[in-house]
Short mmCIF file of N, CA and C and ligand atoms in Angstrom, two decimals:
data_model
loop_
_atom_site.label_atom_id
_atom_site.label_comp_id
_atom_site.label_asym_id
_atom_site.label_seq_id
_atom_site.Cartn_x
_atom_site.Cartn_y
_atom_site.Cartn_z
N UNK A 12 -10.93 -6.39 25.53
CA UNK A 12 -9.25 -6.71 25.66
C UNK A 12 -9.24 -5.86 24.21
N UNK A 13 -8.06 -5.07 23.54
CA UNK A 13 -7.52 -4.16 22.92
C UNK A 13 -7.50 -5.79 22.11
N UNK A 14 -7.35 -5.49 20.55
CA UNK A 14 -6.54 -6.51 19.70
C UNK A 14 -4.90 -6.12 19.80
N UNK A 15 -4.34 -7.45 19.67
CA UNK A 15 -2.89 -7.01 19.62
C UNK A 15 -2.76 -7.49 18.02
N UNK A 16 -2.21 -6.12 17.31
CA UNK A 16 -1.44 -6.66 16.39
C UNK A 16 -0.84 -7.46 16.10
N UNK A 17 -0.63 -8.10 14.72
CA UNK A 17 1.10 -8.63 13.89
C UNK A 17 2.47 -7.57 14.35
N UNK A 18 2.86 -7.94 14.79
CA UNK A 18 4.27 -7.29 15.57
C UNK A 18 5.08 -6.51 14.69
N UNK A 19 5.08 -8.05 13.47
CA UNK A 19 5.78 -7.15 12.00
C UNK A 19 5.28 -6.20 11.75
N UNK A 20 3.81 -5.35 11.44
CA UNK A 20 3.40 -4.24 11.14
C UNK A 20 3.67 -2.89 12.41
N UNK A 21 4.08 -1.58 11.73
CA UNK A 21 5.06 -0.91 12.45
C UNK A 21 4.71 0.14 11.41
N UNK A 22 4.01 1.44 11.50
CA UNK A 22 3.41 2.67 10.69
C UNK A 22 4.99 3.36 11.05
N UNK A 23 4.71 4.59 9.90
CA UNK A 23 6.03 5.79 9.81
C UNK A 23 5.37 6.68 8.96
N UNK A 24 5.70 8.33 9.16
CA UNK A 24 5.10 9.12 8.92
C UNK A 24 6.34 9.77 8.04
N UNK A 25 6.22 9.68 6.55
CA UNK A 25 7.05 10.53 5.95
C UNK A 25 6.64 9.94 4.61
N UNK A 26 7.59 10.20 3.28
CA UNK A 26 7.46 10.08 2.26
C UNK A 26 8.25 8.38 1.18
N UNK A 27 7.02 8.15 1.01
CA UNK A 27 7.19 6.28 1.05
C UNK A 27 8.73 6.34 -0.25
N UNK A 28 8.69 7.09 -1.65
CA UNK A 28 10.12 7.10 -2.57
C UNK A 28 11.67 6.75 -1.70
N UNK A 29 11.49 7.44 -0.52
CA UNK A 29 12.48 7.43 0.44
C UNK A 29 13.29 5.94 0.64
N UNK A 30 12.05 5.30 1.21
CA UNK A 30 12.19 4.00 2.00
C UNK A 30 13.34 3.29 1.28
N UNK A 31 14.02 2.81 1.81
CA UNK A 31 15.03 1.87 1.37
C UNK A 31 14.48 0.04 1.95
N UNK A 32 13.85 -0.62 0.94
CA UNK A 32 12.95 -1.36 2.23
C UNK A 32 12.41 -2.93 0.63
N UNK A 33 12.49 -4.07 0.72
CA UNK A 33 12.47 -4.72 -0.59
C UNK A 33 11.06 -4.35 -1.58
N UNK A 34 10.38 -3.83 -1.07
CA UNK A 34 8.73 -3.12 -2.27
C UNK A 34 8.24 -2.15 -1.45
N UNK A 35 8.30 -0.92 -2.11
CA UNK A 35 6.84 -0.12 -1.84
C UNK A 35 5.99 -0.40 -2.85
N UNK A 36 4.90 -0.01 -2.69
CA UNK A 36 3.14 -0.12 -3.42
C UNK A 36 2.50 1.70 -3.76
N UNK A 37 2.67 1.76 -4.53
CA UNK A 37 1.93 2.37 -5.38
C UNK A 37 0.67 2.07 -5.44
N UNK A 38 -0.45 3.53 -5.02
CA UNK A 38 -1.82 3.62 -5.30
C UNK A 38 -2.25 4.20 -6.32
N UNK A 39 -2.03 3.18 -7.37
CA UNK A 39 -2.35 3.38 -8.70
C UNK A 39 -3.76 3.83 -9.53
N UNK A 40 -3.90 4.26 -10.69
CA UNK A 40 -5.43 4.08 -11.20
C UNK A 40 -4.74 2.93 -12.65
N UNK A 41 -6.18 2.57 -13.07
CA UNK A 41 -6.05 1.44 -13.70
C UNK A 41 -5.35 1.08 -14.94
N UNK A 42 -4.55 2.10 -14.96
CA UNK A 42 -3.80 2.68 -16.76
C UNK A 42 -2.85 2.26 -16.15
N UNK A 43 -2.37 2.57 -15.30
CA UNK A 43 -0.85 2.54 -14.85
C UNK A 43 0.21 3.00 -15.20
N UNK A 44 -0.53 4.29 -15.78
CA UNK A 44 0.55 5.19 -16.21
C UNK A 44 0.73 6.52 -15.70
N UNK A 45 0.32 6.41 -14.29
CA UNK A 45 0.71 7.30 -13.81
C UNK A 45 -0.10 8.52 -13.49
N UNK A 46 0.28 9.13 -12.58
CA UNK A 46 -0.87 10.41 -11.54
C UNK A 46 -0.23 11.10 -11.66
N UNK A 47 -1.31 11.86 -10.35
CA UNK A 47 -0.74 12.79 -8.96
C UNK A 47 -0.74 11.89 -7.62
N UNK A 48 -0.76 13.03 -6.45
CA UNK A 48 -0.24 11.90 -5.48
C UNK A 48 0.87 11.41 -5.18
N UNK A 49 0.80 9.81 -4.75
CA UNK A 49 2.32 8.98 -4.22
C UNK A 49 1.94 8.19 -5.52
N UNK A 50 0.96 8.45 -6.20
CA UNK A 50 1.39 7.50 -8.37
C UNK A 50 2.25 8.87 -8.47
N UNK A 51 2.14 10.43 -8.48
CA UNK A 51 3.11 10.50 -9.07
C UNK A 51 4.81 10.72 -8.57
N UNK A 52 4.44 11.15 -7.60
CA UNK A 52 5.74 10.96 -6.59
C UNK A 52 6.41 9.65 -6.70
N UNK A 53 6.67 8.80 -7.30
CA UNK A 53 6.95 7.58 -6.70
C UNK A 53 7.14 7.41 -8.85
N UNK A 54 7.00 8.00 -9.66
CA UNK A 54 7.39 8.40 -11.10
C UNK A 54 8.24 8.70 -11.21
N UNK A 55 7.74 9.99 -10.79
CA UNK A 55 8.93 11.14 -10.59
C UNK A 55 10.37 10.46 -10.23
N UNK A 56 10.46 10.14 -8.73
CA UNK A 56 11.59 9.63 -8.43
C UNK A 56 12.11 8.35 -9.24
N UNK A 57 11.21 7.24 -9.48
CA UNK A 57 12.25 6.42 -10.17
C UNK A 57 12.35 6.05 -11.15
N UNK A 58 12.22 7.34 -12.12
CA UNK A 58 12.60 8.13 -13.72
C UNK A 58 11.54 7.13 -14.64
N UNK A 59 12.26 7.94 -15.80
CA UNK A 59 10.73 7.43 -17.14
C UNK A 59 11.10 6.09 -17.17
N UNK A 60 12.10 4.87 -16.91
CA UNK A 60 12.06 3.67 -16.85
C UNK A 60 10.52 3.06 -16.07
N UNK A 61 10.41 3.73 -15.64
CA UNK A 61 8.96 2.85 -14.29
C UNK A 61 8.24 2.82 -15.27
N UNK A 62 8.05 4.55 -16.29
CA UNK A 62 6.73 4.22 -17.58
C UNK A 62 6.57 3.25 -18.01
N UNK A 63 8.32 3.55 -18.75
CA UNK A 63 8.39 2.61 -20.02
C UNK A 63 7.76 0.88 -19.66
N UNK A 64 7.96 0.63 -18.42
CA UNK A 64 8.02 -0.64 -17.96
C UNK A 64 5.74 -0.97 -17.37
N UNK A 65 5.45 0.22 -17.15
CA UNK A 65 4.21 0.02 -16.78
C UNK A 65 2.93 0.00 -17.83
N UNK A 66 3.94 0.77 -19.27
CA UNK A 66 2.75 0.90 -20.57
C UNK A 66 3.06 -0.53 -21.01
N UNK A 67 3.76 -1.44 -20.62
CA UNK A 67 3.73 -3.18 -21.19
C UNK A 67 2.74 -3.78 -20.11
N UNK A 68 2.23 -3.31 -18.96
CA UNK A 68 1.79 -4.55 -18.14
C UNK A 68 0.24 -4.06 -18.56
N UNK A 69 -0.76 -3.50 -19.42
CA UNK A 69 -2.00 -3.46 -19.78
C UNK A 69 -2.67 -3.03 -18.98
N UNK A 70 -2.25 -2.23 -18.28
CA UNK A 70 -3.11 -2.09 -16.98
C UNK A 70 -3.57 -2.70 -16.06
N UNK A 71 -4.43 -2.38 -15.15
CA UNK A 71 -4.56 -3.47 -13.68
C UNK A 71 -6.51 -3.02 -13.73
N UNK A 72 -6.33 -4.29 -13.00
CA UNK A 72 -8.01 -4.25 -12.17
C UNK A 72 -8.13 -2.87 -10.79
N UNK A 73 -9.29 -2.44 -10.34
CA UNK A 73 -9.09 -2.25 -9.07
C UNK A 73 -9.13 -3.29 -8.40
N UNK A 74 -9.16 -3.46 -7.21
CA UNK A 74 -8.63 -4.49 -6.62
C UNK A 74 -7.30 -4.88 -6.18
N UNK A 75 -6.58 -5.56 -7.77
CA UNK A 75 -5.53 -5.80 -8.07
C UNK A 75 -4.48 -5.30 -7.65
N UNK A 76 -2.82 -6.38 -8.67
CA UNK A 76 -1.96 -5.52 -8.35
C UNK A 76 -0.72 -6.21 -9.10
N UNK A 77 -0.09 -5.31 -9.45
CA UNK A 77 1.31 -6.07 -10.61
C UNK A 77 2.55 -5.16 -9.97
N UNK A 78 3.76 -6.08 -10.08
CA UNK A 78 4.78 -5.90 -9.74
C UNK A 78 5.60 -5.16 -10.96
N UNK A 79 6.85 -4.29 -11.08
CA UNK A 79 8.00 -3.82 -11.40
C UNK A 79 9.22 -3.40 -10.95
N UNK A 80 9.83 -3.72 -11.36
CA UNK A 80 11.49 -3.21 -10.89
C UNK A 80 11.55 -1.90 -10.27
N UNK A 81 12.39 -1.38 -9.76
CA UNK A 81 11.69 0.54 -9.00
C UNK A 81 13.20 1.20 -9.67
N UNK A 82 13.77 1.26 -10.90
CA UNK A 82 14.58 1.57 -11.06
C UNK A 82 15.50 2.74 -9.93
N UNK A 83 15.82 3.55 -10.25
CA UNK A 83 16.10 4.69 -9.84
C UNK A 83 15.76 4.72 -8.13
N UNK A 84 14.89 4.74 -7.99
CA UNK A 84 14.44 4.56 -6.11
C UNK A 84 14.72 3.53 -5.33
N UNK A 85 15.19 3.85 -4.48
CA UNK A 85 16.06 3.32 -2.71
C UNK A 85 15.71 1.52 -3.21
N UNK A 86 14.31 1.33 -3.03
CA UNK A 86 13.61 0.60 -2.76
C UNK A 86 13.75 -0.71 -3.99
N UNK A 87 14.16 -2.27 -3.85
CA UNK A 87 14.31 -3.10 -5.13
C UNK A 87 12.52 -2.90 -6.26
N UNK A 88 11.52 -3.23 -5.35
CA UNK A 88 10.43 -3.27 -6.45
C UNK A 88 9.36 -2.42 -6.25
N UNK A 89 8.55 -1.87 -7.21
CA UNK A 89 6.99 -1.02 -6.97
C UNK A 89 5.87 -2.80 -7.24
N UNK A 90 5.08 -2.28 -5.83
CA UNK A 90 4.05 -2.80 -6.85
C UNK A 90 2.40 -2.16 -7.14
N UNK A 91 2.57 -2.35 -8.00
CA UNK A 91 0.92 -0.79 -8.29
C UNK A 91 -0.16 -2.00 -8.14
N UNK A 92 -0.75 -0.97 -7.02
CA UNK A 92 -1.89 -1.22 -6.75
C UNK A 92 -3.17 0.09 -7.51
N UNK A 93 -4.63 -0.39 -7.33
CA UNK A 93 -5.37 0.30 -8.16
C UNK A 93 -6.76 0.28 -6.77
N UNK A 94 -7.12 0.96 -5.94
CA UNK A 94 -7.43 1.33 -5.32
C UNK A 94 -8.97 1.74 -5.40
N UNK A 95 -10.22 1.96 -4.96
CA UNK A 95 -11.78 1.92 -4.79
C UNK A 95 -11.35 3.77 -5.20
N UNK A 96 -12.63 4.08 -6.33
CA UNK A 96 -12.47 5.28 -6.10
C UNK A 96 -14.03 5.28 -4.68
N UNK A 97 -14.20 6.12 -3.80
CA UNK A 97 -15.22 5.44 -2.87
C UNK A 97 -16.50 6.64 -3.39
N UNK A 98 -17.14 5.86 -3.59
CA UNK A 98 -18.63 6.25 -3.87
C UNK A 98 -20.08 6.42 -2.95
N UNK A 99 -19.70 6.66 -1.81
CA UNK A 99 -20.52 5.80 -0.59
C UNK A 99 -20.86 5.24 -0.06
N UNK A 100 -20.28 3.75 -0.84
CA UNK A 100 -19.78 2.65 0.35
C UNK A 100 -20.47 0.85 0.26
N UNK A 101 -21.13 1.76 -1.07
CA UNK A 101 -22.58 0.73 -1.49
C UNK A 101 -22.25 -0.30 -2.72
N UNK A 102 -20.47 -0.03 -3.43
CA UNK A 102 -20.39 -0.59 -4.56
C UNK A 102 -19.20 -1.06 -4.29
N UNK A 103 -19.00 -2.09 -3.13
CA UNK A 103 -18.16 -3.08 -3.04
C UNK A 103 -16.72 -2.64 -2.36
N UNK A 104 -17.10 -1.33 -2.38
CA UNK A 104 -15.62 -0.42 -1.99
C UNK A 104 -14.62 -1.34 -1.00
N UNK A 105 -15.05 -1.31 -0.22
CA UNK A 105 -14.59 -2.27 1.01
C UNK A 105 -13.89 -3.56 0.75
N UNK A 106 -14.79 -4.32 -0.07
CA UNK A 106 -14.05 -5.21 -0.63
C UNK A 106 -12.33 -5.78 -1.27
N UNK A 107 -13.35 -4.23 -2.39
CA UNK A 107 -12.25 -4.34 -3.32
C UNK A 107 -11.06 -2.98 -2.30
N UNK A 108 -10.57 -2.64 -1.33
CA UNK A 108 -9.50 -2.01 -0.49
C UNK A 108 -8.88 -3.06 -0.18
N UNK A 109 -9.81 -4.43 0.77
CA UNK A 109 -8.76 -5.08 1.05
C UNK A 109 -8.63 -6.13 0.20
N UNK A 110 -9.48 -6.22 -1.29
CA UNK A 110 -8.40 -7.18 -2.03
C UNK A 110 -6.92 -6.49 -2.39
N UNK A 111 -6.69 -5.27 -2.50
CA UNK A 111 -5.89 -4.19 -2.80
C UNK A 111 -5.12 -5.03 -1.35
N UNK A 112 -4.64 -4.70 -0.69
CA UNK A 112 -3.56 -4.96 0.74
C UNK A 112 -3.58 -6.56 0.04
N UNK A 113 -4.59 -7.44 0.29
CA UNK A 113 -4.44 -9.42 -0.26
C UNK A 113 -2.89 -9.43 -1.27
N UNK A 114 -4.06 -8.75 -1.89
CA UNK A 114 -3.05 -8.95 -3.84
C UNK A 114 -1.33 -8.85 -3.76
N UNK A 115 -1.52 -7.17 -3.51
CA UNK A 115 0.28 -6.57 -2.43
C UNK A 115 0.89 -7.70 -2.44
N UNK A 116 0.67 -8.43 -1.09
CA UNK A 116 0.59 -9.21 0.16
C UNK A 116 1.51 -10.50 -1.10
N UNK A 117 0.09 -10.68 -2.27
CA UNK A 117 0.82 -12.47 -2.52
C UNK A 117 1.65 -12.21 -3.53
N UNK A 118 1.90 -10.94 -4.07
CA UNK A 118 2.13 -10.71 -5.23
C UNK A 118 4.09 -10.45 -4.62
N UNK A 119 3.69 -9.52 -3.35
CA UNK A 119 5.09 -9.56 -2.67
C UNK A 119 5.50 -11.62 -2.49
N UNK A 120 5.45 -11.96 -2.04
CA UNK A 120 4.95 -13.77 -2.15
C UNK A 120 6.03 -14.23 -3.47
N UNK A 121 5.40 -13.79 -4.43
CA UNK A 121 5.73 -14.93 -5.63
C UNK A 121 7.23 -13.73 -5.89
N UNK A 122 7.39 -12.67 -5.85
CA UNK A 122 9.08 -11.90 -6.09
C UNK A 122 9.65 -12.15 -5.38
N UNK A 123 8.89 -12.83 -4.06
CA UNK A 123 10.32 -12.91 -2.46
C UNK A 123 10.44 -11.71 -2.06
N UNK A 124 9.79 -10.53 -2.41
CA UNK A 124 10.30 -9.76 -0.94
C UNK A 124 9.95 -9.88 0.27
N UNK A 125 10.45 -9.54 1.36
CA UNK A 125 10.31 -9.71 2.87
C UNK A 125 10.12 -8.02 3.46
N UNK A 126 10.12 -7.45 2.60
CA UNK A 126 9.48 -5.74 3.42
C UNK A 126 9.27 -4.94 2.77
N UNK A 127 7.75 -4.33 3.01
CA UNK A 127 6.93 -3.83 1.71
C UNK A 127 6.44 -3.14 2.73
N UNK A 128 6.36 -2.14 1.91
CA UNK A 128 5.91 -0.49 2.64
C UNK A 128 4.75 -0.38 2.21
N UNK A 129 3.62 0.22 2.65
CA UNK A 129 2.04 0.82 1.75
C UNK A 129 2.02 1.82 2.41
N UNK A 130 1.15 3.22 1.62
CA UNK A 130 0.46 3.66 1.46
C UNK A 130 -0.96 4.36 1.47
N UNK A 131 -1.80 4.61 2.00
CA UNK A 131 -3.13 4.88 2.19
C UNK A 131 -3.65 4.59 1.29
N UNK A 132 -3.86 3.67 0.98
CA UNK A 132 -4.64 3.48 -0.46
C UNK A 132 -5.99 3.68 -0.70
N UNK A 133 -6.10 5.31 -1.29
CA UNK A 133 -7.93 4.79 -1.87
C UNK A 133 -8.00 6.50 -1.05
N UNK A 134 -6.65 7.00 -0.13
CA UNK A 134 -7.62 7.48 0.94
C UNK A 134 -7.25 9.20 0.35
N UNK A 135 -6.98 9.48 -0.89
CA UNK A 135 -6.70 11.11 -1.50
C UNK A 135 -7.45 10.34 -2.27
N UNK A 136 -6.94 11.33 -3.51
CA UNK A 136 -7.93 11.62 -4.84
C UNK A 136 -9.41 10.94 -4.42
N UNK A 137 -8.62 9.33 -4.41
CA UNK A 137 -10.50 8.55 -4.41
C UNK A 137 -10.95 9.09 -3.66
N UNK A 138 -10.89 9.50 -1.78
CA UNK A 138 -11.86 10.05 -1.45
C UNK A 138 -12.00 9.00 -0.50
N UNK A 139 -11.49 8.05 -0.09
CA UNK A 139 -12.44 6.47 0.95
C UNK A 139 -12.25 7.40 2.21
N UNK A 140 -12.77 7.26 3.17
CA UNK A 140 -12.87 7.79 4.59
C UNK A 140 -11.69 7.15 5.48
N UNK A 141 -11.19 8.44 5.94
CA UNK A 141 -9.84 7.67 5.75
C UNK A 141 -9.81 6.89 7.93
N UNK A 142 -11.04 7.12 8.33
CA UNK A 142 -10.70 5.99 9.63
C UNK A 142 -11.55 3.69 8.99
N UNK A 143 -11.79 4.54 8.34
CA UNK A 143 -12.77 3.61 7.70
C UNK A 143 -11.75 2.54 6.76
N UNK A 144 -11.22 2.60 5.26
CA UNK A 144 -9.94 2.51 5.30
C UNK A 144 -8.49 2.36 5.79
N UNK A 145 -8.50 3.18 7.61
CA UNK A 145 -7.22 2.50 7.70
C UNK A 145 -7.48 1.25 8.56
N UNK A 146 -8.94 0.87 9.18
CA UNK A 146 -9.23 -0.31 9.29
C UNK A 146 -9.10 -1.07 8.15
N UNK A 147 -9.57 -1.04 7.58
CA UNK A 147 -9.56 -2.28 6.47
C UNK A 147 -7.59 -2.22 6.39
N UNK A 148 -7.41 -0.84 6.79
CA UNK A 148 -5.56 -1.68 5.59
C UNK A 148 -5.14 -2.56 6.73
N UNK A 149 -5.03 -2.38 8.37
CA UNK A 149 -5.03 -3.38 9.41
C UNK A 149 -5.28 -4.13 9.23
N UNK A 150 -6.70 -4.16 9.85
CA UNK A 150 -7.10 -5.90 9.19
C UNK A 150 -6.95 -6.66 8.90
N UNK A 151 -6.89 -6.24 7.18
CA UNK A 151 -6.36 -7.20 5.80
C UNK A 151 -5.02 -7.91 6.45
N UNK A 152 -3.92 -6.55 6.37
CA UNK A 152 -3.11 -7.03 6.34
C UNK A 152 -2.45 -7.94 8.33
N UNK A 153 -2.88 -7.49 8.73
CA UNK A 153 -3.17 -8.09 9.69
C UNK A 153 -3.43 -9.72 10.26
N UNK A 154 -4.30 -10.05 8.92
CA UNK A 154 -5.59 -11.63 9.15
C UNK A 154 -4.67 -12.74 8.39
N UNK A 155 -3.71 -11.82 7.50
CA UNK A 155 -2.81 -12.34 6.51
C UNK A 155 -1.93 -12.54 6.56
N UNK A 156 -1.09 -11.82 7.40
CA UNK A 156 0.47 -12.12 8.00
C UNK A 156 -0.06 -13.26 9.26
N UNK A 157 -0.96 -13.60 9.59
CA UNK A 157 -1.00 -14.72 10.71
C UNK A 157 -0.72 -15.69 10.31
N UNK A 158 -1.36 -16.81 8.27
CA UNK A 158 -0.92 -16.75 7.91
C UNK A 158 0.54 -17.33 6.79
N UNK A 159 1.35 -16.81 7.12
CA UNK A 159 2.48 -16.59 6.86
C UNK A 159 3.37 -15.93 7.70
N UNK A 160 4.49 -17.55 7.20
CA UNK A 160 5.95 -17.02 7.86
C UNK A 160 6.68 -16.09 8.43
N UNK A 161 7.11 -15.18 9.24
CA UNK A 161 8.04 -14.37 9.61
C UNK A 161 9.41 -14.87 7.92
N UNK A 162 9.69 -15.59 7.99
CA UNK A 162 11.18 -15.78 6.88
C UNK A 162 10.46 -15.33 5.83
N UNK A 163 9.07 -15.17 5.35
CA UNK A 163 8.00 -14.60 3.64
C UNK A 163 8.44 -13.25 4.13
N UNK A 164 7.81 -12.98 4.80
CA UNK A 164 6.96 -11.45 5.28
C UNK A 164 7.85 -10.72 6.98
N UNK A 165 9.11 -10.66 6.55
CA UNK A 165 9.50 -9.74 7.69
C UNK A 165 8.62 -8.23 8.05
N UNK A 166 8.87 -7.69 7.99
CA UNK A 166 7.55 -6.33 8.10
C UNK A 166 6.92 -5.09 6.73
N UNK A 167 5.74 -4.94 7.40
CA UNK A 167 5.07 -4.57 6.53
C UNK A 167 5.32 -2.95 7.28
N UNK A 168 5.49 -1.73 6.64
CA UNK A 168 5.62 -0.34 7.00
C UNK A 168 4.28 -0.01 5.72
N UNK A 169 3.82 1.18 7.51
CA UNK A 169 2.37 1.44 6.71
C UNK A 169 2.86 3.15 6.69
N UNK A 170 2.78 3.64 5.78
CA UNK A 170 3.74 4.79 5.38
C UNK A 170 2.79 6.09 6.04
N UNK A 171 2.43 6.84 6.83
CA UNK A 171 2.08 7.91 6.35
C UNK A 171 2.13 9.52 6.23
N UNK A 172 1.56 10.03 4.95
CA UNK A 172 2.10 11.29 4.42
C UNK A 172 2.40 12.24 5.78
N UNK A 173 1.06 12.23 6.30
CA UNK A 173 0.25 13.70 7.05
C UNK A 173 0.62 13.02 8.06
N UNK A 174 0.58 14.56 9.12
CA UNK A 174 0.13 13.34 10.14
C UNK A 174 -1.72 12.96 10.42
N UNK A 175 -2.30 13.54 10.13
CA UNK A 175 -3.70 12.90 10.56
C UNK A 175 -3.71 11.69 10.09
N UNK A 176 -3.16 10.83 9.06
CA UNK A 176 -3.00 9.53 8.55
C UNK A 176 -2.28 8.64 9.73
N UNK A 177 -0.87 9.57 9.97
CA UNK A 177 -0.42 8.69 11.18
C UNK A 177 -1.60 8.68 12.70
N UNK A 178 -2.32 9.68 12.21
CA UNK A 178 -3.21 9.63 13.85
C UNK A 178 -3.79 8.42 13.66
N UNK A 179 -4.46 8.21 12.38
CA UNK A 179 -5.63 7.25 11.98
C UNK A 179 -4.97 6.23 12.22
N UNK A 180 -4.20 5.67 11.72
CA UNK A 180 -3.72 4.04 11.74
C UNK A 180 -3.05 4.55 13.65
N UNK A 181 -2.31 5.11 14.44
CA UNK A 181 -2.45 4.84 15.89
C UNK A 181 -3.33 4.85 16.89
N UNK A 182 -4.74 5.07 16.15
CA UNK A 182 -5.65 5.21 16.97
C UNK A 182 -6.37 3.72 17.20
N UNK A 183 -5.98 2.75 15.50
CA UNK A 183 -6.20 1.25 15.89
C UNK A 183 -4.96 0.98 16.60
N UNK A 184 -4.35 1.29 15.91
CA UNK A 184 -2.97 -0.21 16.91
C UNK A 184 -3.45 1.03 17.96
N UNK A 185 -3.27 1.00 18.63
CA UNK A 185 -2.38 1.27 20.25
C UNK A 185 -3.84 1.81 21.50
N UNK A 186 -4.49 1.89 20.35
CA UNK A 186 -6.14 2.04 22.01
C UNK A 186 -7.27 0.94 21.44
N1 AR6 B 215 4.42 8.92 0.09
C1 AR6 B 215 3.69 7.90 1.02
N2 AR6 B 215 2.52 9.01 0.76
C2 AR6 B 215 1.83 9.55 -0.12
C3 AR6 B 215 3.01 10.88 -1.46
C4 AR6 B 215 4.15 10.36 -0.57
N3 AR6 B 215 4.94 10.85 -1.34
N4 AR6 B 215 1.90 11.67 -1.46
C5 AR6 B 215 1.10 11.29 -1.23
N5 AR6 B 215 0.86 10.16 -0.08
P1 AR6 B 215 -3.31 9.62 -3.41
P2 AR6 B 215 -5.66 7.40 -4.00
C6 AR6 B 215 -0.40 10.03 0.37
O1 AR6 B 215 -4.40 10.72 -4.02
O2 AR6 B 215 -6.71 8.19 -3.15
C7 AR6 B 215 -3.15 9.69 -8.30
O3 AR6 B 215 -3.35 9.91 -8.84
C8 AR6 B 215 -2.07 10.93 0.45
O4 AR6 B 215 -1.30 11.82 1.45
O5 AR6 B 215 -1.48 9.37 -3.65
O6 AR6 B 215 -5.43 5.78 -3.97
C9 AR6 B 215 -3.20 7.71 -8.87
O7 AR6 B 215 -2.82 8.42 -10.74
C10 AR6 B 215 -3.02 9.90 1.03
O8 AR6 B 215 -3.02 9.43 2.19
O9 AR6 B 215 -4.13 8.46 -3.93
C11 AR6 B 215 -5.21 7.31 -9.19
O10 AR6 B 215 -5.04 8.36 -10.28
C12 AR6 B 215 -2.30 8.22 0.33
O11 AR6 B 215 -1.08 8.55 -0.11
C13 AR6 B 215 -5.49 8.51 -7.18
O12 AR6 B 215 -4.26 9.16 -7.62
C14 AR6 B 215 -3.03 8.20 -0.93
O13 AR6 B 215 -3.44 9.68 -1.82
C15 AR6 B 215 -5.41 7.13 -6.70
O14 AR6 B 215 -5.67 7.94 -5.59
#
């Protein structure tokens, strides 16, 4: 029988910088000083204060997460996480990617963010194969949500920038 995912999980195709939600997750690099992809889009939309704040954080390890304000974004917070660069799969990439999702949810709990939007961490520039990364994202979040009451985390949105990513999520969620 197909696994039923937690009903707080939804998928949405679009730009994560446009969502009004408690926290959006940034797929950053370990400097936390900006980059391309979703990181670039978040910094552009948040404005220069985001970079100024990130400069005070001292970077972030792969698999870890740190929160900031969201400045000009419609969200309240940005949770910056650093996914693994995919190097063939034998360098603990799966554990590190799972750790990103786990640490982001832990940070969300710490800052009192009830609703959180994730991009498809590591599946762009960092080259993580999309089906594997999607399975890790969904299974990790689903497993952790089972231990968190609805009052603390009410909604997790997986934001898919393109149709290919949306299809990868829907394949696992609904088949
Ligand atoms: N909203 C939602 N998703 C987006 C957006 C957006 N506005 N823009 C891109 N994506 P990537 P990574 C998707 O490369 O692989 C940066 O330079 C994109 O289509 O942003 O973790 C950092 O500074 C893909 O599905 O992140 C790091 O150096 C997903 O976001 C490095 O890239 C992740 O793609 C991190 O690489």
